[in-house]
PDB file of C-alpha atoms in Angstrom:
ATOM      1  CA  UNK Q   1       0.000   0.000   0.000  1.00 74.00           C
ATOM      2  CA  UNK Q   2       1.312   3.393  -1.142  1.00 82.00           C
ATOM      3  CA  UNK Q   3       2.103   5.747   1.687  1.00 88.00           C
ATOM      4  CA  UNK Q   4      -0.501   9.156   1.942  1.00 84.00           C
ATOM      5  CA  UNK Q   5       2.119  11.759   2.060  1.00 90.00           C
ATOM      6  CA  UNK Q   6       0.975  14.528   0.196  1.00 89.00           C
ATOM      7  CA  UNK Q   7      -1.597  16.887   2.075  1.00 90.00           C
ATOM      8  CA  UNK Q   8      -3.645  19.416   0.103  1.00 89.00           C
ATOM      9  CA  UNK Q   9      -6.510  21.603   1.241  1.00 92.00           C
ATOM     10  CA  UNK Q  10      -9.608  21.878  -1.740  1.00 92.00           C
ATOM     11  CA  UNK Q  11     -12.715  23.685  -2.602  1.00 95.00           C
ATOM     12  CA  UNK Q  12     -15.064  22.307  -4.446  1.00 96.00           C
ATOM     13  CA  UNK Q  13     -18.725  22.597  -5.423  1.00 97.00           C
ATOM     14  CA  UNK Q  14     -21.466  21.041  -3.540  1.00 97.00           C
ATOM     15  CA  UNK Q  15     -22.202  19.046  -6.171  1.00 98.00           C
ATOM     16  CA  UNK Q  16     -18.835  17.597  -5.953  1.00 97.00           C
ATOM     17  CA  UNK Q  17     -18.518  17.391  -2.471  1.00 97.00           C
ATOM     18  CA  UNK Q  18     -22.361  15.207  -2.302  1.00 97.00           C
ATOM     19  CA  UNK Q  19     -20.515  12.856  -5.707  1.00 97.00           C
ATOM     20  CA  UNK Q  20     -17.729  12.442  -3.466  1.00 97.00           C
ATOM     21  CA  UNK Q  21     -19.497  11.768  -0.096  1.00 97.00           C
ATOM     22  CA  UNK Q  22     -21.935   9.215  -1.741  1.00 97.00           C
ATOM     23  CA  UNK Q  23     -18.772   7.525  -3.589  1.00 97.00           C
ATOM     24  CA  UNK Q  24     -17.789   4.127  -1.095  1.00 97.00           C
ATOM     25  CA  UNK Q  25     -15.489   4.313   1.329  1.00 97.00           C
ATOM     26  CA  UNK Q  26     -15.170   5.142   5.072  1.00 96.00           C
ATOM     27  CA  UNK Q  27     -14.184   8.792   5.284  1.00 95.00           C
ATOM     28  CA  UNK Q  28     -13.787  11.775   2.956  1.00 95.00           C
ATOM     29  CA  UNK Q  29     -10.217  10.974   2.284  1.00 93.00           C
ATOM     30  CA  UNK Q  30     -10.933   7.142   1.612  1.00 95.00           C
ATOM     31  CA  UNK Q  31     -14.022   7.965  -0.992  1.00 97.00           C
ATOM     32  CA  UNK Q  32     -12.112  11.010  -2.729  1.00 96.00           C
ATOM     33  CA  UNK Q  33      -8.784   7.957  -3.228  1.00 95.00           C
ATOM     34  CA  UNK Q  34     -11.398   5.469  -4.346  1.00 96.00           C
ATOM     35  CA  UNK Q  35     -13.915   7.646  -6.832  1.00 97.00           C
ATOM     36  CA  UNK Q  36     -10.181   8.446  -8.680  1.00 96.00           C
ATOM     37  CA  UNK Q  37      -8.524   5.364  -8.485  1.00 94.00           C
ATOM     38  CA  UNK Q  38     -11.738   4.004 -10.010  1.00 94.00           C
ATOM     39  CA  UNK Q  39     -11.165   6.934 -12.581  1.00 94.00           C
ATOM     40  CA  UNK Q  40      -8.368   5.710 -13.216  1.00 93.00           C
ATOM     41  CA  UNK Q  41      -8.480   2.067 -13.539  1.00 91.00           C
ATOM     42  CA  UNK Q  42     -11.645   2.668 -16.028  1.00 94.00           C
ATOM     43  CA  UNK Q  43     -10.773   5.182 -18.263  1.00 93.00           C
ATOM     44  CA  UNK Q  44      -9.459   3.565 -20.738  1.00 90.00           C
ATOM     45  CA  UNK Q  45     -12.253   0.839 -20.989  1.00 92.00           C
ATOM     46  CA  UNK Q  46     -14.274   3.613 -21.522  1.00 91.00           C
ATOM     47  CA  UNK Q  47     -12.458   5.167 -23.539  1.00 94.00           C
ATOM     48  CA  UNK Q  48     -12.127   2.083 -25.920  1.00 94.00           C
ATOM     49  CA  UNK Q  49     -16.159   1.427 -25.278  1.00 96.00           C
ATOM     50  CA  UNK Q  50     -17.194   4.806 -26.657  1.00 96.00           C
ATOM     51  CA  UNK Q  51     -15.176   4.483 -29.735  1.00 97.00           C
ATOM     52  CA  UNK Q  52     -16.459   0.983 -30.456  1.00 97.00           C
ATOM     53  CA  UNK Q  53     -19.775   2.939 -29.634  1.00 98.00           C
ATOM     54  CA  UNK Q  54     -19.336   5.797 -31.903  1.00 98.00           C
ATOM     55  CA  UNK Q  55     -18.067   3.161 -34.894  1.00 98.00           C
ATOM     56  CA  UNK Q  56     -20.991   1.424 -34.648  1.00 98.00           C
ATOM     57  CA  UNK Q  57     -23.296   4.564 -34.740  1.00 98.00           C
ATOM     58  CA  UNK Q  58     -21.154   5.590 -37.563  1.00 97.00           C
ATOM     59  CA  UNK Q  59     -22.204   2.038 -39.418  1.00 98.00           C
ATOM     60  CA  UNK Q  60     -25.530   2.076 -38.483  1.00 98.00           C
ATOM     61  CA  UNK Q  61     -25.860   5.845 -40.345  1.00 98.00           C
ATOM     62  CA  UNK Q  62     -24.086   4.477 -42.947  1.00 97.00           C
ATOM     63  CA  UNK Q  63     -26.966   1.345 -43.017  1.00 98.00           C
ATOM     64  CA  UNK Q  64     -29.797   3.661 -42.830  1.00 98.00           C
ATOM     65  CA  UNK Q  65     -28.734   6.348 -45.545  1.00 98.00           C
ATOM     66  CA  UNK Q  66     -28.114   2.989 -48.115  1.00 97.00           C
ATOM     67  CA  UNK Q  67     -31.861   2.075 -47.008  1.00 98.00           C
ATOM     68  CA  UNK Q  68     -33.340   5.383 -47.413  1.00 98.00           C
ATOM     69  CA  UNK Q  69     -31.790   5.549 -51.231  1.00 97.00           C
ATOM     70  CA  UNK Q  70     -33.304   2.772 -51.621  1.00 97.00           C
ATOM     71  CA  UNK Q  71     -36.541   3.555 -51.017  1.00 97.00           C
ATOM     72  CA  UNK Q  72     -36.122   6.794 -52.632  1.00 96.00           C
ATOM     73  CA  UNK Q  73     -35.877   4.586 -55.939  1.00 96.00           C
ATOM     74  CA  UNK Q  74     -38.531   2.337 -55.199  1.00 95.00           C
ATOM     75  CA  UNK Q  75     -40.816   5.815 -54.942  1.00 95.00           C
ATOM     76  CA  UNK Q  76     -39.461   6.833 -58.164  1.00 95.00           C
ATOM     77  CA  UNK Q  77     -40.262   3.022 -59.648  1.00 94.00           C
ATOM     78  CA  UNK Q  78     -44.042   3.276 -57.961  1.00 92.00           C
ATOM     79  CA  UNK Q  79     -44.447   7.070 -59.615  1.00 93.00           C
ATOM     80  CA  UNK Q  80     -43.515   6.141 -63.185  1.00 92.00           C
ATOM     81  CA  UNK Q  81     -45.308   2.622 -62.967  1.00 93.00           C
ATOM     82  CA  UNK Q  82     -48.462   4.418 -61.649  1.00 92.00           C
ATOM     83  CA  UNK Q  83     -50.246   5.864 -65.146  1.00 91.00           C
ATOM     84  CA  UNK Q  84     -49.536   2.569 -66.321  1.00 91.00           C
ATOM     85  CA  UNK Q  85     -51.494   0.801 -63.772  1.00 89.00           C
ATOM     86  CA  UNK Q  86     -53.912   3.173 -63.718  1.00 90.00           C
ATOM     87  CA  UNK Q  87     -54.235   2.590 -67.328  1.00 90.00           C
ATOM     88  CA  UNK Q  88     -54.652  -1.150 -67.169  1.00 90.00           C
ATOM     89  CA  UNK Q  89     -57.299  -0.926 -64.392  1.00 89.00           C
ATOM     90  CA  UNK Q  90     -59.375   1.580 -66.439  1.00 88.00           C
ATOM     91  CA  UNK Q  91     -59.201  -0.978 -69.334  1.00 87.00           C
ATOM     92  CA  UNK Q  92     -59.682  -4.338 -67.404  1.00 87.00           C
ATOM     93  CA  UNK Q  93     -62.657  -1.915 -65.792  1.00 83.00           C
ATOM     94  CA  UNK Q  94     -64.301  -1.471 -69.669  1.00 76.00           C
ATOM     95  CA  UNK Q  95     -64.353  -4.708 -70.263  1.00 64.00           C
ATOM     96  CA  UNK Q  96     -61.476  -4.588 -72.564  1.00 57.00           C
ATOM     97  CA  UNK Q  97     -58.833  -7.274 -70.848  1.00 51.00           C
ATOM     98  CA  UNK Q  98     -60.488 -10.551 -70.007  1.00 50.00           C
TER      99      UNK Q  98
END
């Protein structure tokens, strides 16, 4: 165990202060050395999560812009095809198409 030999005096918000005090540990001192080394031992796993996060979002766009062309062409498709069914129902409607 690493000896506690420097001594510093802090302010800090109450917000802080109430992150700190509901942190786990015994005292003030104890919570404050846990909340950090916590920091500390978990940054970079976060770190490395958000990226994987933030790729993923980045595919997903990437998925959903693909499907939305898509679609975009399938409207175009349904607009030019729609005179033409039109057409065919008047006709099958006359009598015209058995």
């Amino acid at each position: 165990m690493e000896t506690k030999s420097i001594q510093k005096s802090i302010r800090m918000t109450p917000r802080i202060y109430k992150a700190i005090e509901g942190y786990r540990g015994d005292g003030f001192n104890d919570k404050l050395a846990n909340l950090v080394t916590d920091y500390l031992n978990r940054r970079d796993e976060l770190v490395a999560d958000w990226n994987r996060l933030q790729a993923a979002v980045t595919d997903k766009h990437q998925e959903l812009k693909a499907v939305q062309d898509h679609l975009r062409k399938l409207r175009a498709v349904d607009a030019r095809l729609e005179p033409l069914v039109e057409a065919l129902l008047d006709l099958v409607g006359q009598g015209v198409v058995n």
